PDB file of C-alpha atoms in Angstrom:
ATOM      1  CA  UNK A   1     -23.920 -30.745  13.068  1.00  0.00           C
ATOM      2  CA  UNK A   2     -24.232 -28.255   9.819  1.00  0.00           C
ATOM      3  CA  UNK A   3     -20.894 -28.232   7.784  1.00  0.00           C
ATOM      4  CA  UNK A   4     -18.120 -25.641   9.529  1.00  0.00           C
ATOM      5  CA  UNK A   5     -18.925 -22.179   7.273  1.00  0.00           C
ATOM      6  CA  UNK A   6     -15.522 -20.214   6.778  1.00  0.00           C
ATOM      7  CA  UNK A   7     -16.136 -16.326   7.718  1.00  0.00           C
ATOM      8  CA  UNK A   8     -16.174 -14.494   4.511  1.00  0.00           C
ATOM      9  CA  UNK A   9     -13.330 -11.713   4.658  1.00  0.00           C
ATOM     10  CA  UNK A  10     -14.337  -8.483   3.976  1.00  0.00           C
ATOM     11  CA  UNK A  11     -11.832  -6.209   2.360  1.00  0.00           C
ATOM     12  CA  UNK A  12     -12.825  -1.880   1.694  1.00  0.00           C
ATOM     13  CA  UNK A  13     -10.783   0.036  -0.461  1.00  0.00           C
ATOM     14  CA  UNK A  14     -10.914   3.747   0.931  1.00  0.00           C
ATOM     15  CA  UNK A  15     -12.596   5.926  -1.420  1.00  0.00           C
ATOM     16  CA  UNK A  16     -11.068   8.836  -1.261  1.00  0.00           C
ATOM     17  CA  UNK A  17     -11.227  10.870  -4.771  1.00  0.00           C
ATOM     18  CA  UNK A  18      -7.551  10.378  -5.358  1.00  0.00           C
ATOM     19  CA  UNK A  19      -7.528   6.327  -7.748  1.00  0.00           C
ATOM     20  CA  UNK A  20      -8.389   4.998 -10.650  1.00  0.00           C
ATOM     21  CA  UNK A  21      -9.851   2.019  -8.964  1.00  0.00           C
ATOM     22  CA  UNK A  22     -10.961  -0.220 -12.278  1.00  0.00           C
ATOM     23  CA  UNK A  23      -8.052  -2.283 -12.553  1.00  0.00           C
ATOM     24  CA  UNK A  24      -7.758  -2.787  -8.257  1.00  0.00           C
ATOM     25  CA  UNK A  25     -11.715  -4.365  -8.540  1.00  0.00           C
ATOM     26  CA  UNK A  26     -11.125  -5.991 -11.506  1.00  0.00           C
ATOM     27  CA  UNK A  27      -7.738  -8.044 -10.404  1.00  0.00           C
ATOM     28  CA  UNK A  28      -9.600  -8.751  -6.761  1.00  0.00           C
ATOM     29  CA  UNK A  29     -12.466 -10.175  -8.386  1.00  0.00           C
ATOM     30  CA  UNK A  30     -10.173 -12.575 -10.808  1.00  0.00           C
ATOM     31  CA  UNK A  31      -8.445 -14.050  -7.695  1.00  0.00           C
ATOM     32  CA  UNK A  32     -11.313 -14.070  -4.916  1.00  0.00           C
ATOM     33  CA  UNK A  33     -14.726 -14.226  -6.758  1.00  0.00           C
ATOM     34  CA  UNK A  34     -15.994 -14.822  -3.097  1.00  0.00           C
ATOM     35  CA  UNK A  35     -14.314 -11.744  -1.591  1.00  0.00           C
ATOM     36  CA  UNK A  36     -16.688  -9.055   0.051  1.00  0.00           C
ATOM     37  CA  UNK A  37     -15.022  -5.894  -1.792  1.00  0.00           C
ATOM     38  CA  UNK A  38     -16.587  -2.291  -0.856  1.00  0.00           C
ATOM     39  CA  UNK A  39     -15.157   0.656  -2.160  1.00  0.00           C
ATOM     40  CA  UNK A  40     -16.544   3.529   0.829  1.00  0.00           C
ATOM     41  CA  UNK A  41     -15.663   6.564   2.869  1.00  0.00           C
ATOM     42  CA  UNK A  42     -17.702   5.765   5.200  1.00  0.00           C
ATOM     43  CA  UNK A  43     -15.814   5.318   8.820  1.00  0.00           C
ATOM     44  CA  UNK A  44     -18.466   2.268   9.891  1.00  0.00           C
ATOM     45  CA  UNK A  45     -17.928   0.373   7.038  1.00  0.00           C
ATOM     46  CA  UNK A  46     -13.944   0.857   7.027  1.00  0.00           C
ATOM     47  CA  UNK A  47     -14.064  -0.334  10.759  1.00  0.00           C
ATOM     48  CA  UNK A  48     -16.323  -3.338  10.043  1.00  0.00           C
ATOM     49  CA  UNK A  49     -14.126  -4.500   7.663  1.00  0.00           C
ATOM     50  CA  UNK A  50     -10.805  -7.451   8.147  1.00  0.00           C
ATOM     51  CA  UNK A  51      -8.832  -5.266   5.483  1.00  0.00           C
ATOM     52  CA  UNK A  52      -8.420  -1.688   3.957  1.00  0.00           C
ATOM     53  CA  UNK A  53      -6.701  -0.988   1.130  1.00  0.00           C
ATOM     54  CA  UNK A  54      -5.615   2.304  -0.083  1.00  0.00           C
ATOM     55  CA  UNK A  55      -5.122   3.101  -3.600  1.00  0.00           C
ATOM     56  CA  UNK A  56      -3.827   6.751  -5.140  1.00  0.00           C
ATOM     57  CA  UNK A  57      -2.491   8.452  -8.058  1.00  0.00           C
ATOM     58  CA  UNK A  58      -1.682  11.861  -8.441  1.00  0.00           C
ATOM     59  CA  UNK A  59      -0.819  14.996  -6.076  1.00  0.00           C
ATOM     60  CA  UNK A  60       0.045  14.033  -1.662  1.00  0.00           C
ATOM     61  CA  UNK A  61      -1.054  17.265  -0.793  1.00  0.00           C
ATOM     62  CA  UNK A  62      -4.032  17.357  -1.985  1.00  0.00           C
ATOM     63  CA  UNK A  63      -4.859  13.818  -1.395  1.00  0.00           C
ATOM     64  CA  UNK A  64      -4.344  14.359   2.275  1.00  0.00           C
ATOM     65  CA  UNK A  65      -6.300  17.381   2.041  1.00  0.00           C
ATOM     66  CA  UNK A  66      -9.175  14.886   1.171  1.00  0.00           C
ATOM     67  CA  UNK A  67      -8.409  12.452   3.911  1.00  0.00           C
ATOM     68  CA  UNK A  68      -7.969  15.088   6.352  1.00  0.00           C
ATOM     69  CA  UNK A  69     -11.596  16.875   4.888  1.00  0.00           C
ATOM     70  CA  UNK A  70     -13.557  12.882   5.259  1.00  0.00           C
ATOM     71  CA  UNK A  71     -11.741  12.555   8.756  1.00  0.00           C
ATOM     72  CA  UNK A  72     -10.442   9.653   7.641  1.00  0.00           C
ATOM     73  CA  UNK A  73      -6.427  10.695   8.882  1.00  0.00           C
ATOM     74  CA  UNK A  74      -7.176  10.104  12.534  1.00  0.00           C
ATOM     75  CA  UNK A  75      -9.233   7.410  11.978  1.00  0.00           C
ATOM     76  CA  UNK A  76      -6.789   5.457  10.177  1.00  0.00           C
ATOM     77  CA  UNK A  77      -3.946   6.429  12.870  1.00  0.00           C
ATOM     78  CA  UNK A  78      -6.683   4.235  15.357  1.00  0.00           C
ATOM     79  CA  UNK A  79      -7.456   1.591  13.532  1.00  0.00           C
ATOM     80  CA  UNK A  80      -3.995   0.507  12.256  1.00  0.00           C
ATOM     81  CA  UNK A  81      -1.920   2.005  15.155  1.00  0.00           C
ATOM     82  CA  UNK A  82      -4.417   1.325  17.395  1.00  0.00           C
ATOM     83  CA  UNK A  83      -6.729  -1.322  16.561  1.00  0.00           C
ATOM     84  CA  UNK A  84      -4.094  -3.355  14.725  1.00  0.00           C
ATOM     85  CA  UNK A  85      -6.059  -3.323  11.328  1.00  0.00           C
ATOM     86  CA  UNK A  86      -4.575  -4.402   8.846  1.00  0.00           C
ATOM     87  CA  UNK A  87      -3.697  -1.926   5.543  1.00  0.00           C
ATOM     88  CA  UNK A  88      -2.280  -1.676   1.881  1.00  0.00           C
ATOM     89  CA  UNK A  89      -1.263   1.266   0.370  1.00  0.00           C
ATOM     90  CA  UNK A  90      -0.583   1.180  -3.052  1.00  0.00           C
ATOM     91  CA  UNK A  91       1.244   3.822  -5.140  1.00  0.00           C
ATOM     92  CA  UNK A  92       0.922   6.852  -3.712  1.00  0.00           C
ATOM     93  CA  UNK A  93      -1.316   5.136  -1.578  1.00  0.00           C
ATOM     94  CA  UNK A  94       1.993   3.241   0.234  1.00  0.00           C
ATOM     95  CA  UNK A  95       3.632   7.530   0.325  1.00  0.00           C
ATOM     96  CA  UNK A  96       0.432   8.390   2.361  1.00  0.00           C
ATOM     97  CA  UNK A  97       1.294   5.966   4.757  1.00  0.00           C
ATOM     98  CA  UNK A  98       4.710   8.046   5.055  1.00  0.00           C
ATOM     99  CA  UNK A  99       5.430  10.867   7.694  1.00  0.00           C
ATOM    100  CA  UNK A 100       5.605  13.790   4.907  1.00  0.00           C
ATOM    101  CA  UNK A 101       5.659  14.359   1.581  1.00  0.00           C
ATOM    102  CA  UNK A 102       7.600  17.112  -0.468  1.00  0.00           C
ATOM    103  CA  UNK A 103       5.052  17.595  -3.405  1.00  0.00           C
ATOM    104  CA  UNK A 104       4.634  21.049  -3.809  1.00  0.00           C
ATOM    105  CA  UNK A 105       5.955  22.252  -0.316  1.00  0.00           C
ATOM    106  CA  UNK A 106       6.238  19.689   2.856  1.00  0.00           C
ATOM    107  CA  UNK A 107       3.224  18.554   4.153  1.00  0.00           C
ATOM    108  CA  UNK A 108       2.196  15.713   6.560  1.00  0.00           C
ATOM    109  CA  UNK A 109       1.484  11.958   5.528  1.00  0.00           C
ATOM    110  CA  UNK A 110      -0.670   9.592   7.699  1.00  0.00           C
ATOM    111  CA  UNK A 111       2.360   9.313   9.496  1.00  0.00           C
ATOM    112  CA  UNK A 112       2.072   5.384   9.930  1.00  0.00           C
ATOM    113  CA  UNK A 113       5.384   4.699   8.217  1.00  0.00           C
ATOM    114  CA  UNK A 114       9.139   6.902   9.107  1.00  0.00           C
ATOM    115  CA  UNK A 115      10.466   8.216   5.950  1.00  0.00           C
ATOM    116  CA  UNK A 116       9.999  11.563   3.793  1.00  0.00           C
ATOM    117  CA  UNK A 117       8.822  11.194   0.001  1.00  0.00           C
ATOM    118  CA  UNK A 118      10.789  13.186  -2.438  1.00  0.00           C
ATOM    119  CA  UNK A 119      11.161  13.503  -6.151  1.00  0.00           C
ATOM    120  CA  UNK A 120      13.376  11.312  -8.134  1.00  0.00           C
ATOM    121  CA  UNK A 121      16.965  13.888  -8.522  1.00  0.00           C
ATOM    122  CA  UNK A 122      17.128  15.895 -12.029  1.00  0.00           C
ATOM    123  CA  UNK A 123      19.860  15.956 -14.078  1.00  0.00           C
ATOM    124  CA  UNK A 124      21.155  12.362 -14.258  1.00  0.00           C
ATOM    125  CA  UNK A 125      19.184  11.349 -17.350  1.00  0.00           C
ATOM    126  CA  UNK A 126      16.625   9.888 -15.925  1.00  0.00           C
ATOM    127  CA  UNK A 127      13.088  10.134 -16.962  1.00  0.00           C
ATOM    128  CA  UNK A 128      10.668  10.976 -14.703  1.00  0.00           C
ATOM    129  CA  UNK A 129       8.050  10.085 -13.966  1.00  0.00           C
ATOM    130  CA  UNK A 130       9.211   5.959 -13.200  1.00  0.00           C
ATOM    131  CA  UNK A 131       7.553   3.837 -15.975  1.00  0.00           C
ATOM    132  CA  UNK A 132       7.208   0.809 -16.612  1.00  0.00           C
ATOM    133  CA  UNK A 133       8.247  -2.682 -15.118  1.00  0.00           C
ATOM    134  CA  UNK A 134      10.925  -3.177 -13.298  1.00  0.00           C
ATOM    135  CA  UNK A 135      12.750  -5.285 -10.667  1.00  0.00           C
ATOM    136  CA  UNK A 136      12.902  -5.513  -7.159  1.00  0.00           C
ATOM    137  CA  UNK A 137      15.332  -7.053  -4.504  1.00  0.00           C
ATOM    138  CA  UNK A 138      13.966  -7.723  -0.631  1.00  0.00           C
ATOM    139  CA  UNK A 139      15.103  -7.685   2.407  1.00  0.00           C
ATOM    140  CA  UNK A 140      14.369  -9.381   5.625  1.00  0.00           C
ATOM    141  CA  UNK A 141      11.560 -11.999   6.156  1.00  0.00           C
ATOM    142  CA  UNK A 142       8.359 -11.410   3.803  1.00  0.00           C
ATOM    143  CA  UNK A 143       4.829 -12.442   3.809  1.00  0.00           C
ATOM    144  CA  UNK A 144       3.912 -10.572   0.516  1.00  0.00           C
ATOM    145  CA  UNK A 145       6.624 -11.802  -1.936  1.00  0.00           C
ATOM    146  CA  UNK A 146       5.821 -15.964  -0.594  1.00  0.00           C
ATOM    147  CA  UNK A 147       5.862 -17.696  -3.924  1.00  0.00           C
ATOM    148  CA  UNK A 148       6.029 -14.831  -6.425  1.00  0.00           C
ATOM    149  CA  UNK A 149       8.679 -16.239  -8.461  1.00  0.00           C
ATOM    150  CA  UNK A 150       9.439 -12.962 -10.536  1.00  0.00           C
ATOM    151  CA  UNK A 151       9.731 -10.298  -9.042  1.00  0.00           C
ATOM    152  CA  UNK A 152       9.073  -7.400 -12.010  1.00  0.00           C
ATOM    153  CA  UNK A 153       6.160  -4.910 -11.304  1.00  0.00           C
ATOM    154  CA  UNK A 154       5.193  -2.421 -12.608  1.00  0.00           C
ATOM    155  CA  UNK A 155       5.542   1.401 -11.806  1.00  0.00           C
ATOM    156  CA  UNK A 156       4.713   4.608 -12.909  1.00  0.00           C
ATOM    157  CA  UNK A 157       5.577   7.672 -10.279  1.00  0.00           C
ATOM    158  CA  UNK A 158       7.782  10.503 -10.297  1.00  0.00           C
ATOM    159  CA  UNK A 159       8.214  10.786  -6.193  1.00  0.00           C
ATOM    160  CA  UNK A 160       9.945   7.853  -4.376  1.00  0.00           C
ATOM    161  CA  UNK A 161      10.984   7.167  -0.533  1.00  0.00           C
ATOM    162  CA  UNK A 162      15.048   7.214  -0.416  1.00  0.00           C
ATOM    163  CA  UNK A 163      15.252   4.919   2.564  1.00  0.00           C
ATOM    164  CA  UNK A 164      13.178   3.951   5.902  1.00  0.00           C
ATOM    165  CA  UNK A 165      14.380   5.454   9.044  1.00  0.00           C
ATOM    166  CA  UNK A 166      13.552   2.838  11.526  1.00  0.00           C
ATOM    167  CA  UNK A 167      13.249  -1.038  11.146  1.00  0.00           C
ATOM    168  CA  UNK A 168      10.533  -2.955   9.550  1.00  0.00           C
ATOM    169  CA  UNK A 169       9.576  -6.443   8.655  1.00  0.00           C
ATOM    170  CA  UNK A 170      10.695  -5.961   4.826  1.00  0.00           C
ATOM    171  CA  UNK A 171      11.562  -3.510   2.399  1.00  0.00           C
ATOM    172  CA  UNK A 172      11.600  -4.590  -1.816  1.00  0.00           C
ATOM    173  CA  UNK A 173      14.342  -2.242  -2.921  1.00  0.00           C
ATOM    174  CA  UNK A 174      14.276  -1.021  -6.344  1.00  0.00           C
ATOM    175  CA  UNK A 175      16.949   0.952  -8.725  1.00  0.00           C
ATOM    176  CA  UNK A 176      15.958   3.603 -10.784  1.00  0.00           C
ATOM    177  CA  UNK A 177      19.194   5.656 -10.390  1.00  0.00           C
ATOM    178  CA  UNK A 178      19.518   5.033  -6.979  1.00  0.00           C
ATOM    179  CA  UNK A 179      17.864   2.819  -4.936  1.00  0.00           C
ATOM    180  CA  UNK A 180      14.433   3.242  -2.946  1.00  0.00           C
ATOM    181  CA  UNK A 181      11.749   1.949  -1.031  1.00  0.00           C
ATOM    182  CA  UNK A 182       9.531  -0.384  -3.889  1.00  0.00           C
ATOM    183  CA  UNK A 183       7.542  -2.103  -0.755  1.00  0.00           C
ATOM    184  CA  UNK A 184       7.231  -2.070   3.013  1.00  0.00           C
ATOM    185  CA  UNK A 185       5.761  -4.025   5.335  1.00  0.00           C
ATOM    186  CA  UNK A 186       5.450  -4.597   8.764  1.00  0.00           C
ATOM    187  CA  UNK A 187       2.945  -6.524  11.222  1.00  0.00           C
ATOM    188  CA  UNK A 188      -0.650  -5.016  10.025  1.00  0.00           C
ATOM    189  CA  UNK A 189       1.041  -2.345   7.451  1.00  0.00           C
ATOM    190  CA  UNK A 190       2.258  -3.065   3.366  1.00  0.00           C
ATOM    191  CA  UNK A 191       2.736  -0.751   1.115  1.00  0.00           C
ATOM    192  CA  UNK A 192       3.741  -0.986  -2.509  1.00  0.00           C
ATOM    193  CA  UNK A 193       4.655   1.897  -4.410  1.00  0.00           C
ATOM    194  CA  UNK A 194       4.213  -0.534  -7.941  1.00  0.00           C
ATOM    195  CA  UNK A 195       1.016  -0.987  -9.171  1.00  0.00           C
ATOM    196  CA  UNK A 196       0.360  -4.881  -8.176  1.00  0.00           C
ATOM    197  CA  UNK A 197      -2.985  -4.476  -9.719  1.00  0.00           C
ATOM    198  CA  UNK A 198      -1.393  -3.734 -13.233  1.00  0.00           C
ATOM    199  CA  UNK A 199       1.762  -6.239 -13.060  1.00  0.00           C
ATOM    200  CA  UNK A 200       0.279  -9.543 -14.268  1.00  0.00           C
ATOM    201  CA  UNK A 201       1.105 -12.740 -12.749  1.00  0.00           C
ATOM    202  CA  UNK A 202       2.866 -11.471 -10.653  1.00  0.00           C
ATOM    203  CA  UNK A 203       0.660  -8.365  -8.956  1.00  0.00           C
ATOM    204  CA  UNK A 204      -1.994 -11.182  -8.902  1.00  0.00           C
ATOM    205  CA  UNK A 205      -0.635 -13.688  -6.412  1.00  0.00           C
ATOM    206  CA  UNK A 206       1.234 -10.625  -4.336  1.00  0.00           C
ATOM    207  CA  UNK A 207      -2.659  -9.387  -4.136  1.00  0.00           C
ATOM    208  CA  UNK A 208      -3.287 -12.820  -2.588  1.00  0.00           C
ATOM    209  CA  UNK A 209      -0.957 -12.890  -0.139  1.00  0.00           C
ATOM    210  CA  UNK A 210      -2.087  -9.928   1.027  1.00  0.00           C
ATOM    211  CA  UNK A 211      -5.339 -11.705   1.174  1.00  0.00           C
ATOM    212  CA  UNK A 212      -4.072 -14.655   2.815  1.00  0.00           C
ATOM    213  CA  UNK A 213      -0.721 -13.557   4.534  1.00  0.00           C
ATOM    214  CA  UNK A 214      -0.915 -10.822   6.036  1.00  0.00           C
ATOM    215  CA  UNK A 215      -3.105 -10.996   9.419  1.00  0.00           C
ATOM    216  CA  UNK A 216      -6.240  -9.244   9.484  1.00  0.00           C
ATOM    217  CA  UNK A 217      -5.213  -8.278  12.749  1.00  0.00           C
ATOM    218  CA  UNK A 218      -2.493  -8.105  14.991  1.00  0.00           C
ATOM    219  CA  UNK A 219      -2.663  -7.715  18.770  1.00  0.00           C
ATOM    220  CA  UNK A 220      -0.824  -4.582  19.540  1.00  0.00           C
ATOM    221  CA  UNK A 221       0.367  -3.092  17.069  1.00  0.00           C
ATOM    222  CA  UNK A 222       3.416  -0.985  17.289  1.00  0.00           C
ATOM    223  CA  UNK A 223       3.843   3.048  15.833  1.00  0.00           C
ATOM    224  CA  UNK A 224       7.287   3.909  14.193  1.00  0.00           C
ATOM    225  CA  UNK A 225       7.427   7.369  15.032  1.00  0.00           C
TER     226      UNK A 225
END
């Protein structure tokens, strides 16, 4: 019999006009040479593939204008709600995944997470935006954090998400005057609002775990709102 072939995962990040996507490639390439990476809009390819990640920088507004405009919203709502696909948002990619965000006015997320995204409070001598590394704390049972030994990553935003309003597998909790939401995840859904891509070491093997952690899949997955 011919030697067992392992299926060759196939992860797209969505293109949707709204990341700088350099640094994503780059780091994906250092720690799965072998990976099948496709950086697309298009719906086929996205549904074709075992994992979608969704990068972002800059404005929630208008980057869900974009999403909305490529019909990508409702097809993401299928395939991760739905379908059980399996996703990463990243930065404001992990807000997206929110039910609204505040940015100039309130306006709907992909609606796959509960929780609002808000700007950091003025006036307590804080900088904003958030950058720089920092640390994070987690709670309750994680697949992304298994054998990242320091846990400093690195951030650069100026909206956060206070708190989660409904239970999830894990939240990384961060403090940059008050406390919020530095990762989620749950079943088929992670979202980190660090840049893993841009945080050494340590981004690196959270990438993998992704990779290798987090199923492709899951059976039924559930909604939060």
């Amino acid at each position: 019999k011919p030697p067992f072939k392992k299926k060759q995962v196939k992860v797209s990040i969505i293109d949707y006009g709204a990341g700088n996507i350099y640094s994503l490639r780059a780091a994906l390439r250092k720690i799965a040479p072998e990976l099948d990476t496709a950086y697309t809009n298009d719906l086929e390819e996205l549904a074709a593939s075992d994992k979608l990640i969704l990068p972002g920088v800059g404005n929630f507004s208008l980057a869900m204008q974009r999403i909305e405009a490529l019909g990508l919203r409702d097809f993401l709502r299928h395939q991760v709600l739905e379908k059980g696909q399996a996703i990463m948002g990243i930065c404001l990619g992990m807000q997206l995944l929110f039910e609204e965000g505040t940015e100039g006015g309130v306006h709907p997320g992909l609606g796959l997470l509960p929780g609002r995204v808000e700007a950091f409070p003025t006036g307590e001598g804080l900088k904003v935006p958030h950058v720089g590394f920092n640390g994070i704390r987690v709670e309750g049972d994680s697949q992304l954090y298994g054998g990242v030994e320091h846990r400093d990553f690195y951030f650069i935003h100026a909206y956060r998400v206070p708190k989660v309003e409904s239970k999830v597998g894990a939240i990384g909790w961060c403090d940059y005057g008050e406390r919020f939401v530095a990762s989620v995840e749950h079943q088929n859904i992670v979202g980190t609002q660090f840049h893993p891509e841009k945080s050494q070491t340590n981004g690196l093997k959270l990438l993998q775990n992704f990779l290798d952690r987090i199923p492709a899949s899951v059976s039924q997955a559930s909604a939060y709102v």
